[in-house]
């Protein structure tokens, strides 16, 4: 932690946030490791984002985002590794999606999406490797989901979803590896979340979320590895943010952490 705290605040972001490790963000955020973001964000490793975001490793995004590794996305996003998405997104590795998305590796999705590797989804999606989904989706590897989804590897989800590896989720979701979530979600590895979520590895989050590895977040979130955030968030490795009005989508953040 001492070594992390000794990291100088390289870049300051006033509107959204800038990260030294990543680059400089103008309206949303830009990351050096990733590239330069104009309206949303661009990542060098990934590419350049115009309206939403484009990633070089992934491709170029026009309206939503396109990934080179994945393909080219027109309305939502297309991935080359995965395929091409028309309305939602299609993945080549996975298949082709018409309304939502279809994956070849997984199957074909009609209303939501179906995955061959996983199973056949009718309303939401079912995965063979995972299980069978009735209303939302169930995964065999994970468990059986009734309303949202349950994963065996993760646990069992009642309203949102619970994961055994993660924990048990009541309203949103709880993960055992992460902790226990009451309103939003708590992760054991991360910590405990009260209103938004707290991560033990990260720290303790009160209103938004705090990460121990990162620091402590008061209104938005602060990360120790990154710095300390007051209104939006500051990252030591990245710089320091004072009043950036960066709106971090919980789902987007969740997706990033989950897929990271």
GROMACS .gro file of C-alpha atoms in nm, residues 3-257:
model
  255
    3UNK     CA    1   0.427   0.184  -0.268
    4UNK     CA    2   0.081   0.247  -0.411
    5UNK     CA    3   0.025   0.558  -0.201
    6UNK     CA    4   0.366   0.689  -0.306
    7UNK     CA    5   0.246   0.700  -0.665
    8UNK     CA    6   0.219   1.069  -0.766
    9UNK     CA    7  -0.107   1.209  -0.898
   10UNK     CA    8  -0.006   1.235  -1.264
   11UNK     CA    9  -0.322   1.362  -1.424
   12UNK     CA   10  -0.624   1.558  -1.299
   13UNK     CA   11  -0.963   1.536  -1.455
   14UNK     CA   12  -1.208   1.824  -1.403
   15UNK     CA   13  -1.511   1.723  -1.610
   16UNK     CA   14  -1.508   1.344  -1.588
   17UNK     CA   15  -1.172   1.188  -1.494
   18UNK     CA   16  -0.823   1.136  -1.631
   19UNK     CA   17  -0.601   0.839  -1.553
   20UNK     CA   18  -0.222   0.856  -1.588
   21UNK     CA   19  -0.197   0.485  -1.651
   22UNK     CA   20  -0.465   0.531  -1.910
   23UNK     CA   21  -0.421   0.880  -2.058
   24UNK     CA   22  -0.628   1.196  -2.042
   25UNK     CA   23  -1.005   1.214  -2.054
   26UNK     CA   24  -1.178   1.521  -2.192
   27UNK     CA   25  -1.556   1.477  -2.164
   28UNK     CA   26  -1.594   1.127  -2.028
   29UNK     CA   27  -1.249   0.972  -1.987
   30UNK     CA   28  -0.946   0.875  -2.190
   31UNK     CA   29  -0.693   0.609  -2.098
   32UNK     CA   30  -0.332   0.614  -2.221
   33UNK     CA   31  -0.307   0.239  -2.205
   34UNK     CA   32  -0.626   0.243  -2.400
   35UNK     CA   33  -0.614   0.551  -2.623
   36UNK     CA   34  -0.793   0.884  -2.626
   37UNK     CA   35  -1.162   0.926  -2.560
   38UNK     CA   36  -1.354   1.218  -2.705
   39UNK     CA   37  -1.721   1.197  -2.608
   40UNK     CA   38  -1.747   0.873  -2.416
   41UNK     CA   39  -1.405   0.709  -2.399
   42UNK     CA   40  -1.139   0.564  -2.625
   43UNK     CA   41  -0.878   0.307  -2.531
   44UNK     CA   42  -0.547   0.267  -2.716
   45UNK     CA   43  -0.533  -0.101  -2.640
   46UNK     CA   44  -0.884  -0.105  -2.767
   47UNK     CA   45  -0.912   0.166  -3.034
   48UNK     CA   46  -1.087   0.501  -3.046
   49UNK     CA   47  -1.437   0.582  -2.937
   50UNK     CA   48  -1.649   0.849  -3.104
   51UNK     CA   49  -2.000   0.847  -2.957
   52UNK     CA   50  -1.992   0.558  -2.712
   53UNK     CA   51  -1.650   0.393  -2.726
   54UNK     CA   52  -1.425   0.204  -2.965
   55UNK     CA   53  -1.150  -0.037  -2.872
   56UNK     CA   54  -0.851  -0.111  -3.096
   57UNK     CA   55  -0.822  -0.464  -2.966
   58UNK     CA   56  -1.190  -0.477  -3.032
   59UNK     CA   57  -1.255  -0.249  -3.331
   60UNK     CA   58  -1.430   0.085  -3.371
   61UNK     CA   59  -1.762   0.186  -3.229
   62UNK     CA   60  -1.997   0.427  -3.405
   63UNK     CA   61  -2.321   0.453  -3.207
   64UNK     CA   62  -2.270   0.202  -2.929
   65UNK     CA   63  -1.931   0.037  -2.969
   66UNK     CA   64  -1.739  -0.191  -3.205
   67UNK     CA   65  -1.450  -0.418  -3.116
   68UNK     CA   66  -1.180  -0.523  -3.365
   69UNK     CA   67  -1.116  -0.849  -3.189
   70UNK     CA   68  -1.488  -0.887  -3.202
   71UNK     CA   69  -1.599  -0.718  -3.527
   72UNK     CA   70  -1.783  -0.398  -3.614
   73UNK     CA   71  -2.090  -0.286  -3.432
   74UNK     CA   72  -2.348  -0.069  -3.608
   75UNK     CA   73  -2.641  -0.003  -3.374
   76UNK     CA   74  -2.542  -0.183  -3.057
   77UNK     CA   75  -2.208  -0.356  -3.114
   78UNK     CA   76  -2.052  -0.627  -3.327
   79UNK     CA   77  -1.757  -0.843  -3.235
   80UNK     CA   78  -1.529  -1.006  -3.496
   81UNK     CA   79  -1.433  -1.290  -3.266
   82UNK     CA   80  -1.800  -1.320  -3.204
   83UNK     CA   81  -1.972  -1.217  -3.529
   84UNK     CA   82  -2.175  -0.912  -3.629
   85UNK     CA   83  -2.460  -0.757  -3.445
   86UNK     CA   84  -2.752  -0.593  -3.624
   87UNK     CA   85  -3.002  -0.473  -3.365
   88UNK     CA   86  -2.846  -0.587  -3.041
   89UNK     CA   87  -2.524  -0.773  -3.121
   90UNK     CA   88  -2.402  -1.091  -3.290
   91UNK     CA   89  -2.085  -1.280  -3.212
   92UNK     CA   90  -1.903  -1.498  -3.469
   93UNK     CA   91  -1.754  -1.725  -3.205
   94UNK     CA   92  -2.103  -1.737  -3.069
   95UNK     CA   93  -2.332  -1.712  -3.372
   96UNK     CA   94  -2.557  -1.437  -3.506
   97UNK     CA   95  -2.811  -1.240  -3.317
   98UNK     CA   96  -3.130  -1.107  -3.476
   99UNK     CA   97  -3.331  -0.929  -3.208
  100UNK     CA   98  -3.110  -0.961  -2.904
  101UNK     CA   99  -2.807  -1.171  -2.997
  102UNK     CA  100  -2.714  -1.525  -3.101
  103UNK     CA  101  -2.384  -1.697  -3.037
  104UNK     CA  102  -2.253  -1.983  -3.253
  105UNK     CA  103  -2.052  -2.133  -2.969
  106UNK     CA  104  -2.364  -2.089  -2.767
  107UNK     CA  105  -2.654  -2.137  -3.011
  108UNK     CA  106  -2.904  -1.897  -3.160
  109UNK     CA  107  -3.117  -1.646  -2.983
  110UNK     CA  108  -3.465  -1.549  -3.102
  111UNK     CA  109  -3.615  -1.310  -2.848
  112UNK     CA  110  -3.332  -1.268  -2.602
  113UNK     CA  111  -3.051  -1.506  -2.695
  114UNK     CA  112  -2.970  -1.876  -2.699
  115UNK     CA  113  -2.627  -2.031  -2.664
  116UNK     CA  114  -2.538  -2.375  -2.805
  117UNK     CA  115  -2.258  -2.432  -2.555
  118UNK     CA  116  -2.505  -2.328  -2.294
  119UNK     CA  117  -2.843  -2.458  -2.412
  120UNK     CA  118  -3.145  -2.300  -2.575
  121UNK     CA  119  -3.299  -1.985  -2.445
  122UNK     CA  120  -3.664  -1.910  -2.520
  123UNK     CA  121  -3.765  -1.592  -2.341
  124UNK     CA  122  -3.439  -1.471  -2.189
  125UNK     CA  123  -3.169  -1.730  -2.250
  126UNK     CA  124  -3.068  -2.078  -2.142
  127UNK     CA  125  -2.718  -2.216  -2.131
  128UNK     CA  126  -2.640  -2.589  -2.147
  129UNK     CA  127  -2.309  -2.551  -1.967
  130UNK     CA  128  -2.500  -2.343  -1.721
  131UNK     CA  129  -2.847  -2.495  -1.702
  132UNK     CA  130  -3.184  -2.379  -1.830
  133UNK     CA  131  -3.341  -2.042  -1.798
  134UNK     CA  132  -3.716  -1.996  -1.762
  135UNK     CA  133  -3.791  -1.628  -1.705
  136UNK     CA  134  -3.446  -1.474  -1.693
  137UNK     CA  135  -3.188  -1.750  -1.725
  138UNK     CA  136  -3.050  -2.049  -1.538
  139UNK     CA  137  -2.703  -2.193  -1.569
  140UNK     CA  138  -2.618  -2.557  -1.489
  141UNK     CA  139  -2.259  -2.478  -1.401
  142UNK     CA  140  -2.403  -2.205  -1.188
  143UNK     CA  141  -2.730  -2.342  -1.051
  144UNK     CA  142  -3.096  -2.289  -1.134
  145UNK     CA  143  -3.241  -1.947  -1.180
  146UNK     CA  144  -3.612  -1.890  -1.132
  147UNK     CA  145  -3.686  -1.516  -1.154
  148UNK     CA  146  -3.352  -1.362  -1.240
  149UNK     CA  147  -3.085  -1.632  -1.248
  150UNK     CA  148  -2.903  -1.868  -1.017
  151UNK     CA  149  -2.561  -2.016  -1.068
  152UNK     CA  150  -2.442  -2.337  -0.899
  153UNK     CA  151  -2.080  -2.231  -0.909
  154UNK     CA  152  -2.204  -1.906  -0.769
  155UNK     CA  153  -2.500  -1.996  -0.550
  156UNK     CA  154  -2.872  -1.941  -0.592
  157UNK     CA  155  -3.050  -1.626  -0.691
  158UNK     CA  156  -3.393  -1.536  -0.559
  159UNK     CA  157  -3.490  -1.191  -0.684
  160UNK     CA  158  -3.182  -1.075  -0.872
  161UNK     CA  159  -2.919  -1.347  -0.851
  162UNK     CA  160  -2.696  -1.522  -0.600
  163UNK     CA  161  -2.368  -1.694  -0.668
  164UNK     CA  162  -2.223  -1.970  -0.449
  165UNK     CA  163  -1.869  -1.876  -0.536
  166UNK     CA  164  -1.981  -1.526  -0.456
  167UNK     CA  165  -2.239  -1.565  -0.182
  168UNK     CA  166  -2.614  -1.518  -0.178
  169UNK     CA  167  -2.810  -1.233  -0.323
  170UNK     CA  168  -3.140  -1.114  -0.178
  171UNK     CA  169  -3.245  -0.795  -0.358
  172UNK     CA  170  -2.960  -0.734  -0.600
  173UNK     CA  171  -2.696  -1.003  -0.560
  174UNK     CA  172  -2.437  -1.130  -0.315
  175UNK     CA  173  -2.119  -1.315  -0.394
  176UNK     CA  174  -1.942  -1.546  -0.147
  177UNK     CA  175  -1.602  -1.479  -0.298
  178UNK     CA  176  -1.703  -1.118  -0.272
  179UNK     CA  177  -1.916  -1.099   0.040
  180UNK     CA  178  -2.288  -1.049   0.087
  181UNK     CA  179  -2.508  -0.795  -0.081
  182UNK     CA  180  -2.817  -0.649   0.083
  183UNK     CA  181  -2.950  -0.365  -0.134
  184UNK     CA  182  -2.701  -0.354  -0.419
  185UNK     CA  183  -2.431  -0.614  -0.364
  186UNK     CA  184  -2.138  -0.693  -0.137
  187UNK     CA  185  -1.832  -0.893  -0.223
  188UNK     CA  186  -1.622  -1.080   0.036
  189UNK     CA  187  -1.307  -1.037  -0.169
  190UNK     CA  188  -1.417  -0.680  -0.195
  191UNK     CA  189  -1.590  -0.603   0.133
  192UNK     CA  190  -1.953  -0.536   0.217
  193UNK     CA  191  -2.194  -0.312   0.034
  194UNK     CA  192  -2.473  -0.126   0.209
  195UNK     CA  193  -2.642   0.110  -0.039
  196UNK     CA  194  -2.436   0.062  -0.353
  197UNK     CA  195  -2.160  -0.189  -0.286
  198UNK     CA  196  -1.839  -0.230  -0.090
  199UNK     CA  197  -1.545  -0.450  -0.175
  200UNK     CA  198  -1.304  -0.595   0.083
  201UNK     CA  199  -1.019  -0.610  -0.162
  202UNK     CA  200  -1.114  -0.255  -0.240
  203UNK     CA  201  -1.226  -0.107   0.092
  204UNK     CA  202  -1.567  -0.013   0.231
  205UNK     CA  203  -1.825   0.170   0.026
  206UNK     CA  204  -2.097   0.372   0.194
  207UNK     CA  205  -2.302   0.557  -0.067
  208UNK     CA  206  -2.140   0.455  -0.394
  209UNK     CA  207  -1.856   0.214  -0.329
  210UNK     CA  208  -1.512   0.201  -0.176
  211UNK     CA  209  -1.232  -0.035  -0.263
  212UNK     CA  210  -0.951  -0.128  -0.022
  213UNK     CA  211  -0.706  -0.190  -0.303
  214UNK     CA  212  -0.826   0.138  -0.435
  215UNK     CA  213  -0.902   0.351  -0.130
  216UNK     CA  214  -1.228   0.472   0.017
  217UNK     CA  215  -1.520   0.627  -0.162
  218UNK     CA  216  -1.743   0.886  -0.003
  219UNK     CA  217  -1.997   1.010  -0.258
  220UNK     CA  218  -1.888   0.833  -0.573
  221UNK     CA  219  -1.587   0.617  -0.494
  222UNK     CA  220  -1.219   0.640  -0.408
  223UNK     CA  221  -0.953   0.386  -0.484
  224UNK     CA  222  -0.630   0.350  -0.283
  225UNK     CA  223  -0.439   0.219  -0.580
  226UNK     CA  224  -0.593   0.506  -0.764
  227UNK     CA  225  -0.620   0.786  -0.510
  228UNK     CA  226  -0.920   0.930  -0.329
  229UNK     CA  227  -1.246   1.040  -0.480
  230UNK     CA  228  -1.472   1.304  -0.330
  231UNK     CA  229  -1.752   1.382  -0.575
  232UNK     CA  230  -1.672   1.153  -0.864
  233UNK     CA  231  -1.355   0.959  -0.794
  234UNK     CA  232  -0.979   1.003  -0.787
  235UNK     CA  233  -0.720   0.742  -0.868
  236UNK     CA  234  -0.360   0.764  -0.748
  237UNK     CA  235  -0.228   0.551  -1.030
  238UNK     CA  236  -0.440   0.761  -1.256
  239UNK     CA  237  -0.440   1.112  -1.106
  240UNK     CA  238  -0.689   1.305  -0.898
  241UNK     CA  239  -1.043   1.403  -0.983
  242UNK     CA  240  -1.207   1.697  -0.812
  243UNK     CA  241  -1.559   1.755  -0.939
  244UNK     CA  242  -1.588   1.534  -1.244
  245UNK     CA  243  -1.956   1.462  -1.311
  246UNK     CA  244  -1.870   1.123  -1.453
  247UNK     CA  245  -2.179   0.905  -1.440
  248UNK     CA  246  -2.050   0.553  -1.386
  249UNK     CA  247  -2.316   0.310  -1.498
  250UNK     CA  248  -2.343   0.042  -1.230
  251UNK     CA  249  -2.422  -0.220  -1.489
  252UNK     CA  250  -2.131  -0.109  -1.707
  253UNK     CA  251  -1.896  -0.113  -1.413
  254UNK     CA  252  -2.031  -0.449  -1.308
  255UNK     CA  253  -1.981  -0.579  -1.656
  256UNK     CA  254  -1.625  -0.452  -1.663
  257UNK     CA  255  -1.539  -0.613  -1.332
   0.00000   0.00000   0.00000
